[in-house]
PDB file of C-alpha atoms and ligand atoms in Angstrom:
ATOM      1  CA  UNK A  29       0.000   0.000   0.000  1.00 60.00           C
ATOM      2  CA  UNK A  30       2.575   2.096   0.570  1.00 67.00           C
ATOM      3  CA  UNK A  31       4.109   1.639  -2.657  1.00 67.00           C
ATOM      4  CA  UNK A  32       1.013   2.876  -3.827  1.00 66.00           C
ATOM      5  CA  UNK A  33       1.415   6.372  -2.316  1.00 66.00           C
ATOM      6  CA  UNK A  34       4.741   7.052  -3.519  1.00 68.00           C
ATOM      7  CA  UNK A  35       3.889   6.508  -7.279  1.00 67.00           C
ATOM      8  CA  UNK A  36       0.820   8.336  -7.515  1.00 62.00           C
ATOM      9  CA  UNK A  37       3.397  11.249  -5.516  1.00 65.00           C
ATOM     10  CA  UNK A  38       5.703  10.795  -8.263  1.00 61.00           C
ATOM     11  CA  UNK A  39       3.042  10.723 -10.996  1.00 60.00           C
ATOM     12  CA  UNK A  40       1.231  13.974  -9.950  1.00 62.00           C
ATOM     13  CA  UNK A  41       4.953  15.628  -9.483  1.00 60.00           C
ATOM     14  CA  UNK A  42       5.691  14.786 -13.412  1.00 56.00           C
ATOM     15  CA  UNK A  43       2.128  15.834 -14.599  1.00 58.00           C
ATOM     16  CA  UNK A  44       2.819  19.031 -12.707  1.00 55.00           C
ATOM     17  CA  UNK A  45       6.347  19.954 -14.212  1.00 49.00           C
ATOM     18  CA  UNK A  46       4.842  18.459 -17.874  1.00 46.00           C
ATOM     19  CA  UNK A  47       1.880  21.382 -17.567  1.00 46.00           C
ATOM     20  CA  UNK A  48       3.999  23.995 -16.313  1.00 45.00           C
ATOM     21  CA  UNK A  49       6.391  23.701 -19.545  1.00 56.00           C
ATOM     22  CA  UNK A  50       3.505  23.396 -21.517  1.00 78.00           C
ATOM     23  CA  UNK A  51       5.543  21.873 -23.992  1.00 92.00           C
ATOM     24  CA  UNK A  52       4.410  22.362 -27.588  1.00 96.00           C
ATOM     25  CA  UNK A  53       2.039  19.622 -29.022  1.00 98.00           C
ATOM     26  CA  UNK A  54       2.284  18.200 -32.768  1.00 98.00           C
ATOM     27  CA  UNK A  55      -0.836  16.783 -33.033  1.00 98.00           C
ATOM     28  CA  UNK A  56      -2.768  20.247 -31.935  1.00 98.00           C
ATOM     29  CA  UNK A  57      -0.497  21.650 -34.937  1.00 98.00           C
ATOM     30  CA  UNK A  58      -1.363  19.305 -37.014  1.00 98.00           C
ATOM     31  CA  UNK A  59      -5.116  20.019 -36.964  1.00 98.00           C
ATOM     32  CA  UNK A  60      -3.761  24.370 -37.182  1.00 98.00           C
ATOM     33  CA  UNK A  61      -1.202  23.350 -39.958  1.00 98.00           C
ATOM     34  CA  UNK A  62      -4.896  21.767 -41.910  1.00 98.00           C
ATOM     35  CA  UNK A  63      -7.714  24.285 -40.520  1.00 98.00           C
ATOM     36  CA  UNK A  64      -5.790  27.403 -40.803  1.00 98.00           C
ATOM     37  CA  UNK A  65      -4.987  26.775 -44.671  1.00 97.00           C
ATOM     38  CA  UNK A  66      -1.415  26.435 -44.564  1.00 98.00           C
ATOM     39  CA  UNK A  67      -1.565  22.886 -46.477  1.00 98.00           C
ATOM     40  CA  UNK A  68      -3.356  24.787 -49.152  1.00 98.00           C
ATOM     41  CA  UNK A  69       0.615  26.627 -50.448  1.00 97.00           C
ATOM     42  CA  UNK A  70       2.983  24.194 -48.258  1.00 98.00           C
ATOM     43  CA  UNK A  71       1.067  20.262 -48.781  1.00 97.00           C
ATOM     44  CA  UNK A  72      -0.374  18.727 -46.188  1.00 96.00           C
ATOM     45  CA  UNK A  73       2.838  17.265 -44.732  1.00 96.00           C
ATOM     46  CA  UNK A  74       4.674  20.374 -44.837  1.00 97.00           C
ATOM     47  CA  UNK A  75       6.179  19.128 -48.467  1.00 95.00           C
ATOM     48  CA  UNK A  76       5.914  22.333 -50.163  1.00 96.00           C
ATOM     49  CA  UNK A  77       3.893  23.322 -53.180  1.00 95.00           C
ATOM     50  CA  UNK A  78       2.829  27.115 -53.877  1.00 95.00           C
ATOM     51  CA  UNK A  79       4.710  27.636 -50.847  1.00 96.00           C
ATOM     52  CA  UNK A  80       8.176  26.278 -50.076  1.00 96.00           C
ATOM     53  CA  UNK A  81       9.020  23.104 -48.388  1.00 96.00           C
ATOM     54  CA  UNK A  82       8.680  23.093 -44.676  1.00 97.00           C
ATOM     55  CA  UNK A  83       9.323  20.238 -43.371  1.00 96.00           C
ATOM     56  CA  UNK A  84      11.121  18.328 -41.503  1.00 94.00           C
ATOM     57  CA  UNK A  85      13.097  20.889 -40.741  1.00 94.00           C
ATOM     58  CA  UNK A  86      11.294  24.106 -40.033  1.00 96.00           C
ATOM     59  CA  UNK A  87      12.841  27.164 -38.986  1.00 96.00           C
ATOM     60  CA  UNK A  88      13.579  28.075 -35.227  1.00 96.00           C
ATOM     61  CA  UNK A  89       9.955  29.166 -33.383  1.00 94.00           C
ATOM     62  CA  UNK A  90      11.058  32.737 -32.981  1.00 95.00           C
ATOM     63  CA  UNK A  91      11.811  32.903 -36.894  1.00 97.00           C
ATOM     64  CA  UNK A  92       8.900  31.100 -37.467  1.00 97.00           C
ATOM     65  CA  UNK A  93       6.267  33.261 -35.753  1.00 97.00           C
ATOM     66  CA  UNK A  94       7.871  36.241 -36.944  1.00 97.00           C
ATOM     67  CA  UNK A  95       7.451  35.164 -40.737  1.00 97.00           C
ATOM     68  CA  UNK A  96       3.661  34.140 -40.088  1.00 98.00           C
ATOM     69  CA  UNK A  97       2.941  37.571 -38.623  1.00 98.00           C
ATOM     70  CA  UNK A  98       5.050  39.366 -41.402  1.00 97.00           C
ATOM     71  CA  UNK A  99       5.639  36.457 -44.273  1.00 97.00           C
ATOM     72  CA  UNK A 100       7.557  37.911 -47.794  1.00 93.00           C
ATOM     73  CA  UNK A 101       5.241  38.085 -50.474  1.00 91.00           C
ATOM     74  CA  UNK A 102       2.857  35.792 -51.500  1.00 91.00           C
ATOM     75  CA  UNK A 103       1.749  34.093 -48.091  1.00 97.00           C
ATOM     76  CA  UNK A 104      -1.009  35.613 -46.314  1.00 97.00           C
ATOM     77  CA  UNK A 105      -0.347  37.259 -42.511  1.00 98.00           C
ATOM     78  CA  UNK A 106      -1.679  35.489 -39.870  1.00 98.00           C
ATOM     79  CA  UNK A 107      -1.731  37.816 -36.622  1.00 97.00           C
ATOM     80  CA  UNK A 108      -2.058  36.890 -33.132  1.00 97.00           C
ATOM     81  CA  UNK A 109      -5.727  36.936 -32.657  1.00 97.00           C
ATOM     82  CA  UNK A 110      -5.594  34.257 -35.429  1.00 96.00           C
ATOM     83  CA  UNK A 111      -3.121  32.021 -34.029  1.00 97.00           C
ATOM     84  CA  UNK A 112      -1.384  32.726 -30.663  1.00 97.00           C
ATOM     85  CA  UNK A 113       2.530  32.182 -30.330  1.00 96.00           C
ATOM     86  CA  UNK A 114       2.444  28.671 -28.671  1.00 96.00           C
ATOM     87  CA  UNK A 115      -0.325  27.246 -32.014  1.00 97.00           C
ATOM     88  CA  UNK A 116       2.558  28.227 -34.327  1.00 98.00           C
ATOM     89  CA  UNK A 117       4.752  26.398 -31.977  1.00 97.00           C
ATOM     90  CA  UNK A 118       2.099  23.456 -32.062  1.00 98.00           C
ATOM     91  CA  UNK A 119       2.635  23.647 -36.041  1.00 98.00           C
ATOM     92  CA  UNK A 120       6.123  23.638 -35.750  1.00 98.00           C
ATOM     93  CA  UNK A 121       6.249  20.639 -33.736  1.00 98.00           C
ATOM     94  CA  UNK A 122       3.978  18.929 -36.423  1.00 98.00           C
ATOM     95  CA  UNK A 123       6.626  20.046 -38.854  1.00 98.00           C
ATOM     96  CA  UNK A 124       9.311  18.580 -36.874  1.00 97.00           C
ATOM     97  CA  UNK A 125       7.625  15.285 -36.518  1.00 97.00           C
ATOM     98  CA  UNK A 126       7.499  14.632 -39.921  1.00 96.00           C
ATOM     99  CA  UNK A 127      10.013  12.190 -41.664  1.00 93.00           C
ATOM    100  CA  UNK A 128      12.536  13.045 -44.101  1.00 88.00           C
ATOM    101  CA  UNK A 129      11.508  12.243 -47.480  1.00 81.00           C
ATOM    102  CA  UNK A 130      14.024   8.887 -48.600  1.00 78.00           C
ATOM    103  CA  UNK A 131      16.970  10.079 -50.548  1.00 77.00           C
ATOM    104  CA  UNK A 132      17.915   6.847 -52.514  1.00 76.00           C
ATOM    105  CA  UNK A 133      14.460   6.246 -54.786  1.00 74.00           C
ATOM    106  CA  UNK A 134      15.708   4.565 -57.427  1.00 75.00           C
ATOM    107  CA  UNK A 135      13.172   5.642 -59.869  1.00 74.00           C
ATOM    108  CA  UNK A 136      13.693   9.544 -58.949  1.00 69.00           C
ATOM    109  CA  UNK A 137      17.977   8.512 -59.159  1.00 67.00           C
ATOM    110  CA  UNK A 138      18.045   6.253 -62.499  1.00 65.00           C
TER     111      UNK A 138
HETATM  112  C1  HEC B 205      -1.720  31.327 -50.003  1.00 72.88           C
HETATM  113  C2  HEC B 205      -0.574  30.456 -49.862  1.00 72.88           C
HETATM  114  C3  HEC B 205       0.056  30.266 -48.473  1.00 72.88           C
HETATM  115  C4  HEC B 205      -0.550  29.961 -47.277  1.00 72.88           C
HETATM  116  C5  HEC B 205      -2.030  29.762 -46.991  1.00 72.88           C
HETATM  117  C6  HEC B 205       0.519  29.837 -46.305  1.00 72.88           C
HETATM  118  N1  HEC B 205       1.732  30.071 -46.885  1.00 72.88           N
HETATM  119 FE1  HEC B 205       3.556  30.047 -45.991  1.00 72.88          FE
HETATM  120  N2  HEC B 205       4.424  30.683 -47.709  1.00 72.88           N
HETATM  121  C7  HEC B 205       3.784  30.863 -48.924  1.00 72.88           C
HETATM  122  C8  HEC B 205       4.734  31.370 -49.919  1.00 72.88           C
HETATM  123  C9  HEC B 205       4.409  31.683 -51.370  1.00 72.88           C
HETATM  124  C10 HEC B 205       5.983  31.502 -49.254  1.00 72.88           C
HETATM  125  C11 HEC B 205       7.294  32.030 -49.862  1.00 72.88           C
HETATM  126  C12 HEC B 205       7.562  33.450 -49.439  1.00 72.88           C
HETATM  127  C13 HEC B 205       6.397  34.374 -49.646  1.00 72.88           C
HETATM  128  O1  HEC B 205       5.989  34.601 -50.800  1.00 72.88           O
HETATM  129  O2  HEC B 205       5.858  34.895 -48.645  1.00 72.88           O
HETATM  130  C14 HEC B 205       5.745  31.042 -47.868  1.00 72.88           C
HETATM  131  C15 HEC B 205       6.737  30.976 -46.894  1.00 72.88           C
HETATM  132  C16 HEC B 205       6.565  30.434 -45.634  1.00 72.88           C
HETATM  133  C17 HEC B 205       7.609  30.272 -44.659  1.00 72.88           C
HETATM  134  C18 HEC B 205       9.088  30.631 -44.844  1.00 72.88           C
HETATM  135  C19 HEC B 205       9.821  29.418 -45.308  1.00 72.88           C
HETATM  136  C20 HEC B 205      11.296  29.647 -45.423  1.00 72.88           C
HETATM  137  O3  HEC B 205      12.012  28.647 -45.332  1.00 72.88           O
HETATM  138  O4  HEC B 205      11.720  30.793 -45.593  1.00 72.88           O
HETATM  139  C21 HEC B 205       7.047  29.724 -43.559  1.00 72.88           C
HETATM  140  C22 HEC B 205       7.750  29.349 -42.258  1.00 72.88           C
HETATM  141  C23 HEC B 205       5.642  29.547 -43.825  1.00 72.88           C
HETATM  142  N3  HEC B 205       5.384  29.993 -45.096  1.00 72.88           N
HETATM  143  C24 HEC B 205       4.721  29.007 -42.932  1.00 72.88           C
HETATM  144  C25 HEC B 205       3.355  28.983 -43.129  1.00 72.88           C
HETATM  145  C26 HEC B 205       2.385  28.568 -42.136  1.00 72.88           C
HETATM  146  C27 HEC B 205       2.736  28.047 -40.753  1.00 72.88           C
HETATM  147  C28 HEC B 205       1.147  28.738 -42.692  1.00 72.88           C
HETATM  148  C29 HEC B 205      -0.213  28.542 -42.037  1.00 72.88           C
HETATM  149  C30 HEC B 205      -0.411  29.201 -40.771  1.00 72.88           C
HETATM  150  C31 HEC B 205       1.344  29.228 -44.058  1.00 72.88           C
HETATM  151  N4  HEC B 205       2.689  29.371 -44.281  1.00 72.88           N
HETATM  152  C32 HEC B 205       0.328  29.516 -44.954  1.00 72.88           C
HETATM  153  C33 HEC B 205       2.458  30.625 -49.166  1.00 72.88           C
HETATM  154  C34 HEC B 205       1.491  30.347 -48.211  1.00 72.88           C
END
């Protein structure tokens, strides 16, 4: 019984420190990256299209909220009452969780 005590202690500790990071989540970015229209220029897995590739490898989250706010030319702004800073870190860590397309197809490297 005692045994008992000290893991639920140690499991409400780690939910505690996991909340107060509030650590970015991919699969909330995911459903941003699709709703918010960014598929519609960059492909749904962040290949590119319109838009350039974005994945796997996005830019750093300050760089990447900055360009959504202010983007180049051709991409539309998306301002904070849009999407806060932490949902473009959600879509970054969708970005991030996507695998590298393989390098060696042997029909795209005759
Ligand atoms: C209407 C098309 C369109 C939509 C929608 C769009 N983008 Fe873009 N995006 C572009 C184009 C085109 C560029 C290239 C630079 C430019 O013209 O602004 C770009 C550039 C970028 C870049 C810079 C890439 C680099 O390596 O420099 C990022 C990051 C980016 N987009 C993220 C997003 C995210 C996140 C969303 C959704 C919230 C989004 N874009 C929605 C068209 C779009």
């Amino acid at each position: 019984m005692k045994h008992l005590w000290v893991v639920l202690a140690i499991a409400a500790a780690l939910s505690d420190s996991s909340r107060a990071q509030e650590a970015p989540n991919a699969e909330n970015g995911k459903r941003l990256f699709l709703k918010n229209g960014c598929y519609e220029c960059h492909g749904t897995v962040g290949q590119g299209g319109t838009g350039p590739r974005l994945a796997p490898r996005p830019l750093a989250a300050p760089a990447l909220t900055a360009y959504v706010r202010k983007p180049a030319n051709g991409m539309p702004p998306y301002s904070a009452k849009v999407m806060t800073d932490s949902e473009v870190a959600d879509i970054r860590a969708y970005l991030a969780t996507i695998p590298e397309p393989p390098k060696n197809l042997p029909l795209l490297n005759p």
